[in-house]
């Protein structure tokens, strides 16, 4: 095992974590500001991926596909908020769970209806194909490196948006006291739609980027959704910084566990047993991580408020 | 108030009667498939009755009840597996095919597991509780996948259904009646638990833990007991489900299953005795009948579920039987 291999795996973990962050950021914003559990967030990710793959295949440009995926997810998100979600803010969390579960069914089947049963494939754009040479003799795919950079840029952008702009100020105010900002003359309904669409757009971007790494198919959103929930719970619900730290943590633990645990067990077990125990334990690793964090800090690492 | 009380009782009796009548009618019409559909409704309702105790009455939104459902199923599956092979469990215990032994084993094992999970999980509340129960269930799911002796990812077939004394569990109608009796037993048990002093404490723990503590009852043991009882009922349902399908696999442990059981409870009406039965029956019937008309059944099922949430507060029971007595 060379250091180059280890560095490559660490980069893979960070890349996975950054993608998770794009999902988790929207989820945690929507929960923090509107108090809504949105199970259909994974569907927005799927919609982003499908529109990106379809438009890229049609026009022949990944970049136009990416923009289309972003816009489509944001538009569907805004529409979903206006038609359904805003009726759920005053409801029980359980009603929100059932309603957004119903929307998963509608979106999944609707997507299959529109795009067919076959998975779509999305090619890595020409500009980003190939590998780059990094220090320590690491050769790393340019596309994955670009994902890390874009994700970090978006994270910084989101942080600036929330801490430095007027909209961000309204979002933070909405988190602490929604009635008060309404009384101060901010249109809460519009603010909520914007926040929801923003979260949806981030999910759409994540879906578009991941679409080139795996096949684009119905049901791709749910595993990511569960992981994104794991992330926001570890980070502390409503906290963007928490989501960033937790998503990189989860990305690293998952990726490194998958690679190194089977090898670790192979040191003292026979190969087939080591593979099965190692892979089972590595799939469990992030859940063990979450359980430990919650037992230690029942409100997550960066508990924002009660 | 007495009026709505009566209305709920009437709805409850009708639901119980309809479920009992369905397989009889199926038998009369010579459509044996519907017997197994009704059995599925009864079993999944029982799983929901278990979850409802924690979720509806105790306010503990568990997203990990598939762990108990699946472990119950695996107890039945592993017994049948050893019986079929003529081997011992871990070389220690002789295999059995007696359901009257298997069921208590499933119930006790799920209870023990729930004590363990509950001890850690109940330190958290709200969404954190939802996610930590999911985490534990996922650990068990991957444990199920990683044991090759018991089928690993492929699961474990039950070639010969486990046996009951006197009656034949292989006969579909008999098996339905057994499941139905256990469902009614589960609902009866729930109603006795809810009506007891313990039940009052459990419901107070949901509404206001401080108030419960003020009258001198520590909330934690009350909630833990509620969680364990809930897990035991769901575990029994899992054992029945494995027998019905003649198969147990990791899918019984997956989070989809937890979600499904939760959907039954919410759809039927949270904290209503017959809510899980109403929810499971509607869900399974819609799935089956819309599935008969179109491949796109999920789309329409989604629309109907969405309609129920938006327009019927308190789920189906809220819609047909009016608001819950007092909350």
Coordinates of C-alpha atoms in Angstrom, one line a residue:
Chain A
X1 CA 0.0 0.0 0.0
X2 CA 1.7 3.2 -1.2
X3 CA 1.1 6.7 0.2
X4 CA -0.1 7.7 -3.3
X5 CA -2.9 5.1 -2.9
X6 CA -3.8 6.4 0.5
X7 CA -3.9 10.0 -0.7
X8 CA -6.1 9.0 -3.7
X9 CA -8.6 7.3 -1.3
X10 CA -8.6 10.4 1.0
X11 CA -9.4 12.5 -2.1
X12 CA -12.2 10.2 -3.0
X13 CA -13.6 10.5 0.5
X14 CA -13.4 14.3 0.3
X15 CA -15.1 14.3 -3.1
X16 CA -17.9 12.1 -1.8
X17 CA -18.2 14.3 1.3
X18 CA -18.5 17.4 -0.8
X19 CA -21.3 15.9 -2.8
X20 CA -23.1 15.0 0.4
X21 CA -22.7 18.5 1.6
X22 CA -24.5 19.9 -1.4
X23 CA -27.4 17.6 -0.5
X24 CA -27.2 18.1 3.2
X25 CA -27.0 21.9 3.0
X26 CA -30.4 22.2 1.4
X27 CA -31.9 19.7 3.8
X28 CA -30.6 21.4 6.9
X29 CA -31.6 24.9 5.6
X30 CA -35.1 23.8 5.0
X31 CA -35.3 22.1 8.4
X32 CA -33.6 24.9 10.2
X33 CA -35.7 27.7 8.6
X34 CA -39.0 26.1 8.0
X35 CA -38.9 23.2 10.4
X36 CA -39.8 20.8 7.6
X37 CA -38.6 17.2 7.2
X38 CA -38.3 16.8 3.4
X39 CA -37.9 13.1 2.3
X40 CA -38.4 14.2 -1.3
X41 CA -35.1 16.0 -1.3
X42 CA -33.5 12.9 -2.9
X43 CA -36.0 13.2 -5.8
X44 CA -34.7 16.7 -6.6
X45 CA -31.2 15.3 -6.8
X46 CA -32.6 12.6 -9.2
X47 CA -34.4 15.2 -11.3
X48 CA -31.2 17.3 -11.6
X49 CA -29.3 14.2 -12.8
X50 CA -32.0 13.1 -15.3
X51 CA -32.4 16.6 -16.8
X52 CA -28.6 17.1 -17.0
X53 CA -28.1 13.7 -18.7
X54 CA -31.0 14.2 -21.1
X55 CA -30.1 17.8 -22.1
X56 CA -26.4 16.9 -22.4
X57 CA -27.2 13.9 -24.6
X58 CA -29.5 16.1 -26.7
X59 CA -27.4 19.2 -27.1
X60 CA -24.0 17.6 -26.6
X61 CA -22.7 19.9 -23.9
X62 CA -22.3 18.8 -20.3
X63 CA -22.2 22.5 -19.2
X64 CA -25.6 23.4 -20.7
X65 CA -26.9 20.1 -19.1
X66 CA -25.5 21.2 -15.8
X67 CA -27.3 24.5 -15.9
X68 CA -30.5 22.8 -17.1
X69 CA -30.3 20.3 -14.2
X70 CA -29.8 23.1 -11.7
X71 CA -32.7 25.2 -13.1
X72 CA -35.0 22.2 -13.4
X73 CA -34.4 21.1 -9.8
X74 CA -34.9 24.7 -8.6
X75 CA -38.1 25.1 -10.6
X76 CA -39.5 21.8 -9.5
X77 CA -38.5 22.7 -5.9
X78 CA -40.2 26.1 -6.1
X79 CA -43.3 24.6 -7.7
X80 CA -43.4 21.8 -5.0
X81 CA -43.1 24.4 -2.3
X82 CA -45.9 26.6 -3.6
X83 CA -48.3 23.7 -4.4
X84 CA -47.8 21.4 -1.5
X85 CA -45.0 22.1 1.0
X86 CA -46.3 25.4 2.3
X87 CA -49.4 23.6 3.5
X88 CA -47.3 21.4 5.7
X89 CA -45.3 23.9 7.8
X90 CA -47.9 24.1 10.5
X91 CA -48.4 20.3 10.5
X92 CA -46.9 17.6 12.6
X93 CA -43.5 16.2 11.5
X94 CA -45.3 12.9 10.8
X95 CA -47.7 14.5 8.3
X96 CA -44.6 16.0 6.6
X97 CA -43.0 12.5 6.4
X98 CA -46.1 10.9 4.9
X99 CA -46.6 13.8 2.4
X100 CA -43.0 13.9 1.2
X101 CA -42.9 10.1 1.0
X102 CA -46.0 10.3 -1.3
X103 CA -44.0 12.8 -3.4
X104 CA -41.1 10.4 -3.7
X105 CA -43.6 7.9 -5.2
X106 CA -45.0 10.6 -7.6
X107 CA -41.6 11.9 -8.7
X108 CA -40.0 8.4 -9.1
X109 CA -42.8 7.1 -11.2
X110 CA -43.2 10.4 -13.0
X111 CA -39.5 10.3 -14.0
X112 CA -39.8 6.8 -15.2
X113 CA -42.8 7.8 -17.2
X114 CA -41.0 10.7 -18.9
X115 CA -37.6 9.3 -19.4
X116 CA -38.3 5.5 -19.7
X117 CA -37.2 2.6 -17.7
X118 CA -33.7 2.4 -18.9
X119 CA -31.0 4.3 -17.0
X120 CA -29.4 7.2 -18.7
X121 CA -25.6 7.7 -19.1
X122 CA -23.8 10.9 -18.8
X123 CA -20.3 11.4 -20.2
X124 CA -17.6 13.2 -18.4
X125 CA -17.0 16.5 -20.2
X126 CA -14.1 16.7 -22.6
X127 CA -12.5 19.5 -20.7
X128 CA -12.3 17.5 -17.5
X129 CA -11.4 14.1 -18.8
X130 CA -8.1 12.5 -18.0
X131 CA -6.0 12.7 -14.9
X132 CA -3.8 15.3 -13.3
X133 CA -0.5 14.7 -11.5
X134 CA -0.4 15.8 -7.9
X135 CA 2.5 15.8 -5.5
X136 CA 3.7 12.5 -4.0
X137 CA 3.2 10.7 -7.3
X138 CA -0.5 10.8 -7.1
X139 CA -2.4 10.8 -10.4
X140 CA -6.0 11.8 -9.8
X141 CA -9.0 12.1 -12.2
X142 CA -9.5 15.7 -13.1
X143 CA -13.3 15.4 -13.0
X144 CA -13.3 14.3 -9.4
X145 CA -10.8 17.0 -8.5
X146 CA -13.1 19.6 -10.2
X147 CA -16.1 18.3 -8.2
X148 CA -14.1 18.9 -5.0
X149 CA -13.3 22.4 -6.1
X150 CA -16.8 23.3 -7.2
X151 CA -18.2 21.9 -4.0
X152 CA -15.8 23.9 -1.9
X153 CA -16.6 27.0 -4.0
X154 CA -20.3 26.5 -3.5
X155 CA -19.8 25.9 0.2
X156 CA -17.9 29.2 0.5
X157 CA -20.6 30.9 -1.6
X158 CA -23.4 29.6 0.6
X159 CA -21.5 30.7 3.7
X160 CA -21.1 34.2 2.3
X161 CA -24.7 34.3 1.2
X162 CA -25.9 33.4 4.7
X163 CA -23.6 35.6 6.7
X164 CA -23.0 38.6 4.4
X165 CA -26.1 39.3 2.3
X166 CA -29.5 40.7 3.0
X167 CA -31.2 37.4 2.0
X168 CA -28.9 35.5 4.4
X169 CA -29.9 37.9 7.2
X170 CA -33.5 37.2 6.5
X171 CA -32.9 33.4 6.4
X172 CA -31.1 33.6 9.8
X173 CA -33.8 35.7 11.2
X174 CA -36.4 33.3 9.9
X175 CA -34.6 30.5 11.8
X176 CA -34.8 32.3 15.1
X177 CA -38.3 34.0 14.9
X178 CA -40.5 33.6 12.0
X179 CA -43.3 35.7 13.3
X180 CA -41.1 38.7 14.1
X181 CA -39.6 38.9 10.6
X182 CA -43.1 38.7 9.2
X183 CA -44.1 41.6 11.5
X184 CA -41.0 43.5 10.2
X185 CA -42.4 43.5 6.7
X186 CA -40.5 40.6 5.1
X187 CA -42.7 38.4 2.9
X188 CA -42.2 35.1 4.6
X189 CA -44.0 33.1 1.9
X190 CA -41.6 34.3 -0.8
X191 CA -38.6 33.9 1.5
X192 CA -39.6 30.2 2.1
X193 CA -40.0 29.5 -1.6
X194 CA -36.6 31.0 -2.3
X195 CA -34.9 29.0 0.5
X196 CA -36.6 25.8 -0.7
X197 CA -35.6 26.5 -4.4
X198 CA -32.1 27.2 -3.3
X199 CA -31.8 23.9 -1.5
X200 CA -33.4 22.2 -4.5
X201 CA -30.8 23.8 -6.8
X202 CA -27.9 22.6 -4.7
X203 CA -29.4 19.0 -4.8
X204 CA -29.8 19.4 -8.6
X205 CA -26.1 20.4 -9.0
X206 CA -25.0 17.4 -6.9
X207 CA -27.2 15.1 -9.0
X208 CA -25.8 16.5 -12.2
X209 CA -22.2 16.0 -11.2
X210 CA -22.7 12.5 -9.7
X211 CA -24.6 11.5 -12.9
X212 CA -21.3 11.4 -14.8
X213 CA -19.8 9.0 -12.2
X214 CA -22.6 6.5 -12.0
X215 CA -25.7 5.6 -14.0
X216 CA -28.6 8.0 -13.8
X217 CA -31.6 6.0 -12.7
X218 CA -34.8 6.2 -10.7
X219 CA -34.2 5.4 -7.0
X220 CA -30.7 7.0 -7.1
X221 CA -31.9 9.7 -4.7
X222 CA -32.9 7.6 -1.7
X223 CA -29.6 6.2 -0.5
X224 CA -28.1 9.7 -0.8
X225 CA -31.1 11.1 1.1
X226 CA -30.4 8.7 4.0
X227 CA -26.8 9.7 4.0
X228 CA -27.6 13.4 3.9
X229 CA -29.9 12.9 6.9
X230 CA -27.1 11.1 8.7
X231 CA -24.9 14.1 7.9
X232 CA -27.3 16.8 9.2
X233 CA -27.9 14.9 12.3
X234 CA -24.2 14.4 13.0
X235 CA -23.6 18.1 12.3
X236 CA -26.5 19.4 14.3
X237 CA -29.7 20.2 12.5
X238 CA -29.9 23.7 11.0
X239 CA -26.1 24.3 11.1
X240 CA -24.4 24.8 7.7
X241 CA -20.9 24.5 9.3
X242 CA -22.0 21.3 11.0
X243 CA -23.2 20.0 7.7
X244 CA -19.9 20.7 6.1
X245 CA -17.8 19.1 8.8
X246 CA -20.1 16.1 9.1
X247 CA -20.3 15.5 5.3
X248 CA -16.5 15.4 4.9
X249 CA -16.3 13.2 8.0
X250 CA -19.0 10.8 6.7
X251 CA -17.4 10.9 3.2
X252 CA -14.0 10.0 4.6
X253 CA -15.2 7.3 7.0
X254 CA -17.3 5.6 4.4
X255 CA -14.7 5.7 1.6
X256 CA -11.7 4.8 3.7
X257 CA -13.7 2.1 5.6
X258 CA -14.8 0.5 2.4
X259 CA -11.2 0.3 1.1
X260 CA -9.2 -0.4 4.3
X261 CA -11.4 -2.5 6.6
X262 CA -11.4 -5.6 4.4
X263 CA -7.6 -5.3 4.1
X264 CA -7.4 -4.9 7.8
X265 CA -9.4 -8.0 8.6
X266 CA -7.4 -9.9 6.0
X267 CA -4.3 -9.5 8.2
X268 CA -5.7 -12.1 10.6
X269 CA -8.6 -13.8 8.9
X270 CA -9.0 -15.9 5.8
X271 CA -9.7 -13.8 2.7
X272 CA -13.3 -14.7 2.0
X273 CA -14.4 -14.1 5.7
X274 CA -12.3 -10.9 5.8
X275 CA -14.0 -9.6 2.7
X276 CA -17.5 -10.2 4.0
X277 CA -16.9 -9.0 7.6
X278 CA -14.9 -6.0 6.4
X279 CA -17.5 -4.9 3.8
X280 CA -20.4 -5.4 6.3
X281 CA -18.5 -3.4 8.9
X282 CA -17.6 -0.7 6.4
X283 CA -21.2 -0.3 5.4
X284 CA -22.1 0.1 9.0
X285 CA -19.3 2.4 9.8
X286 CA -21.1 5.7 9.3
X287 CA -24.1 4.5 11.3
X288 CA -21.7 3.5 14.1
X289 CA -20.2 7.0 13.8
X290 CA -23.6 8.6 14.0
X291 CA -24.6 6.5 17.0
X292 CA -21.4 7.4 18.9
X293 CA -21.8 11.1 18.1
X294 CA -25.5 11.2 19.2
X295 CA -24.7 9.2 22.4
X296 CA -21.9 11.7 23.1
X297 CA -23.8 14.8 21.9
X298 CA -27.5 14.2 21.6
X299 CA -28.0 17.3 19.5
X300 CA -25.1 16.8 17.1
X301 CA -21.7 18.3 16.9
X302 CA -22.7 21.9 16.1
X303 CA -26.0 22.1 18.0
X304 CA -27.5 25.3 16.6
X305 CA -30.5 25.7 18.9
X306 CA -33.0 23.5 20.7
Chain B
X1 CA -68.0 13.3 23.0
X2 CA -69.9 10.1 23.5
X3 CA -71.1 10.5 20.0
X4 CA -67.6 10.4 18.5
X5 CA -66.7 7.6 20.9
X6 CA -69.5 5.5 19.5
X7 CA -68.5 6.4 15.9
X8 CA -65.0 5.2 16.5
X9 CA -66.2 2.0 18.1
X10 CA -68.5 1.3 15.1
X11 CA -65.6 2.0 12.6
X12 CA -63.4 -0.3 14.6
X13 CA -65.8 -3.2 14.7
X14 CA -66.5 -2.8 11.0
X15 CA -62.8 -2.9 10.2
X16 CA -62.3 -6.0 12.3
X17 CA -65.3 -7.6 10.7
X18 CA -64.3 -6.7 7.1
X19 CA -60.9 -8.2 7.5
X20 CA -62.4 -11.4 8.9
X21 CA -65.0 -11.6 6.2
X22 CA -62.5 -11.0 3.3
X23 CA -60.9 -14.5 3.2
X24 CA -64.3 -16.2 3.8
X25 CA -65.6 -14.4 0.8
X26 CA -62.5 -15.3 -1.2
X27 CA -62.9 -18.9 -0.3
X28 CA -66.6 -18.8 -1.4
X29 CA -65.6 -17.2 -4.7
X30 CA -62.8 -19.7 -5.1
X31 CA -60.1 -17.0 -5.2
X32 CA -57.5 -18.4 -2.7
X33 CA -55.0 -15.7 -3.5
X34 CA -57.1 -13.1 -1.6
X35 CA -56.6 -15.2 1.6
X36 CA -52.9 -14.6 1.5
X37 CA -53.5 -10.9 0.7
X38 CA -55.8 -10.6 3.8
X39 CA -53.1 -12.5 5.8
X40 CA -50.6 -9.9 4.7
X41 CA -52.9 -7.1 5.8
X42 CA -53.3 -8.8 9.2
X43 CA -49.6 -9.3 9.8
X44 CA -48.5 -5.8 8.6
X45 CA -51.3 -4.3 10.7
X46 CA -49.9 -6.1 13.7
X47 CA -46.4 -4.7 13.0
X48 CA -48.1 -1.3 12.8
X49 CA -50.0 -1.9 16.1
X50 CA -46.6 -2.5 17.7
X51 CA -45.1 0.7 16.2
X52 CA -48.2 2.7 17.1
X53 CA -47.6 2.0 20.8
X54 CA -44.2 3.7 20.6
X55 CA -45.0 6.3 18.0
X56 CA -48.6 7.1 18.5
X57 CA -49.0 6.8 22.3
X58 CA -45.4 7.3 23.5
X59 CA -44.4 9.9 20.9
X60 CA -41.2 8.0 20.1
X61 CA -40.9 8.2 16.3
X62 CA -38.9 5.1 15.6
X63 CA -37.5 4.8 12.1
X64 CA -35.9 1.5 13.0
X65 CA -38.7 -0.9 13.7
X66 CA -37.6 -3.0 10.7
X67 CA -34.9 -4.2 13.0
X68 CA -37.5 -5.9 15.2
X69 CA -39.6 -7.0 12.3
X70 CA -36.6 -8.6 10.6
X71 CA -35.1 -10.2 13.7
X72 CA -38.5 -11.8 14.4
X73 CA -38.5 -13.0 10.8
X74 CA -35.0 -14.4 11.2
X75 CA -35.9 -16.3 14.3
X76 CA -38.6 -18.1 12.3
X77 CA -36.3 -18.6 9.3
X78 CA -33.3 -19.8 11.3
X79 CA -35.4 -22.3 13.2
X80 CA -36.8 -23.6 10.0
X81 CA -33.4 -23.8 8.4
X82 CA -31.9 -25.9 11.2
X83 CA -34.9 -28.1 11.4
X84 CA -34.7 -28.7 7.6
X85 CA -31.0 -29.4 7.8
X86 CA -31.3 -31.3 11.1
X87 CA -28.5 -29.2 12.6
X88 CA -28.3 -27.4 16.0
X89 CA -28.2 -23.6 16.4
X90 CA -24.5 -22.7 17.1
X91 CA -24.2 -26.4 18.0
X92 CA -25.9 -25.6 21.3
X93 CA -29.7 -25.6 20.9
X94 CA -31.7 -28.2 19.2
X95 CA -33.8 -26.9 16.4
X96 CA -37.6 -26.7 16.8
X97 CA -40.4 -26.3 14.3
X98 CA -43.0 -25.5 17.0
X99 CA -44.4 -22.0 16.5
X100 CA -45.5 -21.9 20.2
X101 CA -41.8 -22.0 21.0
X102 CA -40.6 -19.9 18.1
X103 CA -42.9 -16.9 18.8
X104 CA -41.9 -16.4 22.4
X105 CA -38.2 -16.7 21.3
X106 CA -38.8 -14.0 18.7
X107 CA -40.7 -11.8 21.2
X108 CA -38.0 -12.2 23.9
X109 CA -35.1 -11.6 21.5
X110 CA -36.8 -8.4 20.1
X111 CA -37.5 -7.2 23.6
X112 CA -33.8 -7.7 24.6
X113 CA -32.7 -5.9 21.4
X114 CA -35.1 -3.1 22.1
X115 CA -33.7 -2.6 25.7
X116 CA -30.2 -2.2 24.2
X117 CA -31.3 0.1 21.4
X118 CA -33.7 2.1 23.7
X119 CA -31.0 2.6 26.4
X120 CA -28.9 4.6 23.9
X121 CA -31.6 6.0 21.6
X122 CA -33.9 7.4 24.3
X123 CA -31.1 9.9 25.3
X124 CA -32.1 11.8 22.2
X125 CA -35.4 13.3 21.1
X126 CA -37.1 14.5 17.9
X127 CA -35.4 14.1 14.6
X128 CA -32.3 12.8 16.4
X129 CA -34.3 9.9 17.8
X130 CA -35.6 9.2 14.4
X131 CA -32.1 9.0 13.0
X132 CA -30.4 7.1 15.8
X133 CA -33.1 4.3 15.6
X134 CA -32.4 4.2 11.9
X135 CA -28.7 3.9 12.6
X136 CA -29.2 0.9 14.8
X137 CA -31.5 -0.7 12.3
X138 CA -29.0 -0.3 9.6
X139 CA -26.3 -1.9 11.7
X140 CA -28.6 -5.0 12.1
X141 CA -29.4 -4.9 8.4
X142 CA -25.7 -5.1 7.5
X143 CA -25.2 -7.8 10.1
X144 CA -28.0 -9.8 8.4
X145 CA -26.2 -9.3 5.0
X146 CA -22.8 -10.4 6.4
X147 CA -23.7 -13.8 7.8
X148 CA -23.3 -16.3 5.0
X149 CA -24.6 -19.2 7.1
X150 CA -28.1 -17.7 7.0
X151 CA -28.2 -16.7 3.4
X152 CA -26.4 -13.3 3.5
X153 CA -27.8 -11.0 0.9
X154 CA -29.9 -13.8 -0.7
X155 CA -31.9 -14.5 2.5
X156 CA -33.2 -17.8 3.8
X157 CA -36.0 -19.8 2.3
X158 CA -38.4 -21.6 4.7
X159 CA -39.1 -24.8 2.8
X160 CA -41.4 -26.3 5.5
X161 CA -43.6 -24.0 7.4
X162 CA -43.2 -24.3 11.2
X163 CA -46.0 -26.1 13.0
X164 CA -48.8 -25.5 15.5
X165 CA -50.3 -28.1 17.8
X166 CA -53.7 -29.4 16.8
X167 CA -54.4 -27.2 13.7
X168 CA -52.4 -27.2 10.5
X169 CA -50.5 -24.0 9.8
X170 CA -50.1 -25.0 6.2
X171 CA -53.7 -24.4 5.5
X172 CA -54.1 -20.8 4.2
X173 CA -57.4 -20.1 6.0
X174 CA -56.1 -21.6 9.3
X175 CA -53.0 -19.5 9.0
X176 CA -55.0 -16.4 8.3
X177 CA -57.2 -17.1 11.4
X178 CA -54.1 -17.5 13.5
X179 CA -52.7 -14.2 12.3
X180 CA -56.0 -12.5 12.7
X181 CA -56.4 -13.8 16.3
X182 CA -52.9 -12.5 17.0
X183 CA -53.7 -9.1 15.5
X184 CA -56.8 -8.8 17.6
X185 CA -54.8 -10.0 20.6
X186 CA -52.2 -7.3 19.9
X187 CA -54.9 -4.6 19.6
X188 CA -56.6 -5.8 22.8
X189 CA -53.2 -5.8 24.6
X190 CA -52.6 -2.2 23.3
X191 CA -55.9 -1.0 24.5
X192 CA -55.3 -2.6 28.0
X193 CA -51.8 -1.0 28.1
X194 CA -53.2 2.4 27.1
X195 CA -55.9 2.2 29.6
X196 CA -53.6 1.2 32.5
X197 CA -51.8 3.5 34.9
X198 CA -48.6 2.8 32.9
X199 CA -50.4 3.8 29.7
X200 CA -51.4 7.1 31.2
X201 CA -47.8 7.7 32.2
X202 CA -46.6 6.8 28.7
X203 CA -49.0 9.2 27.1
X204 CA -48.0 11.9 29.5
X205 CA -44.4 11.3 28.7
X206 CA -45.3 12.1 25.1
X207 CA -47.1 15.3 25.9
X208 CA -45.0 16.7 28.7
X209 CA -42.1 14.9 30.3
X210 CA -41.6 17.6 32.9
X211 CA -45.1 17.2 34.1
X212 CA -44.6 13.4 34.4
X213 CA -41.4 14.0 36.4
X214 CA -43.2 16.5 38.7
X215 CA -45.7 13.9 39.8
X216 CA -42.9 11.6 40.8
X217 CA -42.6 9.3 37.8
X218 CA -39.3 9.2 36.0
X219 CA -40.0 9.4 32.2
X220 CA -37.0 7.3 31.0
X221 CA -38.1 3.9 32.4
X222 CA -41.7 4.5 31.2
X223 CA -40.5 5.4 27.7
X224 CA -38.1 2.5 27.6
X225 CA -40.8 0.0 28.6
X226 CA -43.1 1.4 26.0
X227 CA -40.4 1.1 23.4
X228 CA -39.7 -2.5 24.4
X229 CA -43.3 -3.6 24.3
X230 CA -43.7 -2.0 21.0
X231 CA -40.7 -3.8 19.6
X232 CA -42.0 -7.2 20.9
X233 CA -45.3 -6.9 19.1
X234 CA -43.6 -5.8 15.8
X235 CA -41.1 -8.7 16.3
X236 CA -44.0 -11.2 16.5
X237 CA -45.4 -9.8 13.3
X238 CA -42.1 -10.3 11.6
X239 CA -42.0 -14.0 12.6
X240 CA -45.5 -14.4 11.0
X241 CA -44.5 -12.5 7.9
X242 CA -41.5 -14.8 7.3
X243 CA -43.8 -17.8 7.6
X244 CA -46.4 -16.3 5.2
X245 CA -43.8 -15.6 2.5
X246 CA -41.8 -18.8 3.2
X247 CA -38.8 -16.6 3.1
X248 CA -36.7 -14.2 5.2
X249 CA -34.1 -11.9 3.9
X250 CA -32.3 -8.6 4.6
X251 CA -35.2 -6.8 2.9
X252 CA -37.2 -7.4 6.0
X253 CA -34.5 -5.4 7.9
X254 CA -34.1 -2.6 5.5
X255 CA -35.1 1.0 6.2
X256 CA -37.8 0.8 3.4
X257 CA -39.6 -1.6 5.7
X258 CA -39.3 0.7 8.7
X259 CA -40.7 3.5 6.5
X260 CA -43.5 1.3 5.2
X261 CA -44.7 0.4 8.7
X262 CA -44.5 4.0 9.7
X263 CA -46.6 5.0 6.7
X264 CA -49.3 2.5 7.7
X265 CA -49.5 4.0 11.1
X266 CA -49.6 7.7 9.9
X267 CA -52.0 6.9 7.1
X268 CA -54.4 5.1 9.4
X269 CA -54.2 7.7 12.1
X270 CA -51.5 8.1 14.7
X271 CA -52.4 7.0 18.2
X272 CA -55.7 5.3 17.2
X273 CA -56.1 1.7 18.2
X274 CA -57.3 0.5 14.8
X275 CA -55.3 3.1 12.8
X276 CA -52.6 0.6 11.7
X277 CA -55.2 -1.8 10.4
X278 CA -57.0 1.0 8.5
X279 CA -53.7 2.2 7.1
X280 CA -52.2 -1.1 6.1
X281 CA -55.4 -2.3 4.6
X282 CA -55.8 0.8 2.4
X283 CA -52.2 0.8 1.4
X284 CA -52.0 -2.8 0.4
X285 CA -55.4 -2.8 -1.3
X286 CA -54.5 0.4 -3.3
X287 CA -51.1 -1.1 -4.2
X288 CA -52.8 -4.3 -5.4
X289 CA -55.8 -2.9 -7.3
X290 CA -54.1 0.1 -8.9
X291 CA -51.3 -2.3 -9.8
X292 CA -53.9 -4.4 -11.6
X293 CA -54.9 -1.4 -13.8
X294 CA -51.6 0.2 -14.6
X295 CA -47.8 -0.2 -14.2
X296 CA -47.7 3.4 -13.0
X297 CA -49.5 2.5 -9.8
X298 CA -46.9 4.2 -7.6
X299 CA -47.8 7.5 -9.2
X300 CA -51.4 7.3 -8.3
X301 CA -50.8 5.8 -4.9
X302 CA -48.6 8.8 -4.2
X303 CA -51.3 11.2 -5.3
X304 CA -53.9 9.4 -3.1
X305 CA -51.5 9.4 -0.1
X306 CA -50.8 13.1 -0.7
X307 CA -54.5 13.8 -0.8
X308 CA -55.0 12.0 2.5
X309 CA -52.4 14.0 4.3
X310 CA -53.5 17.4 2.9
X311 CA -57.2 17.0 3.3
X312 CA -57.7 14.4 6.1
X313 CA -56.1 15.6 9.3
X314 CA -55.4 12.7 11.6
X315 CA -55.3 10.1 8.8
X316 CA -58.0 7.8 7.8
X317 CA -59.4 7.3 11.3
X318 CA -59.6 11.0 11.6
X319 CA -61.5 11.2 8.4
X320 CA -64.0 8.4 9.1
X321 CA -64.2 8.3 12.8
X322 CA -63.7 12.0 13.7
X323 CA -61.1 13.4 16.0
X324 CA -59.4 11.4 18.7
X325 CA -61.2 11.5 22.0
X326 CA -58.8 13.8 23.8
X327 CA -55.3 14.8 23.1

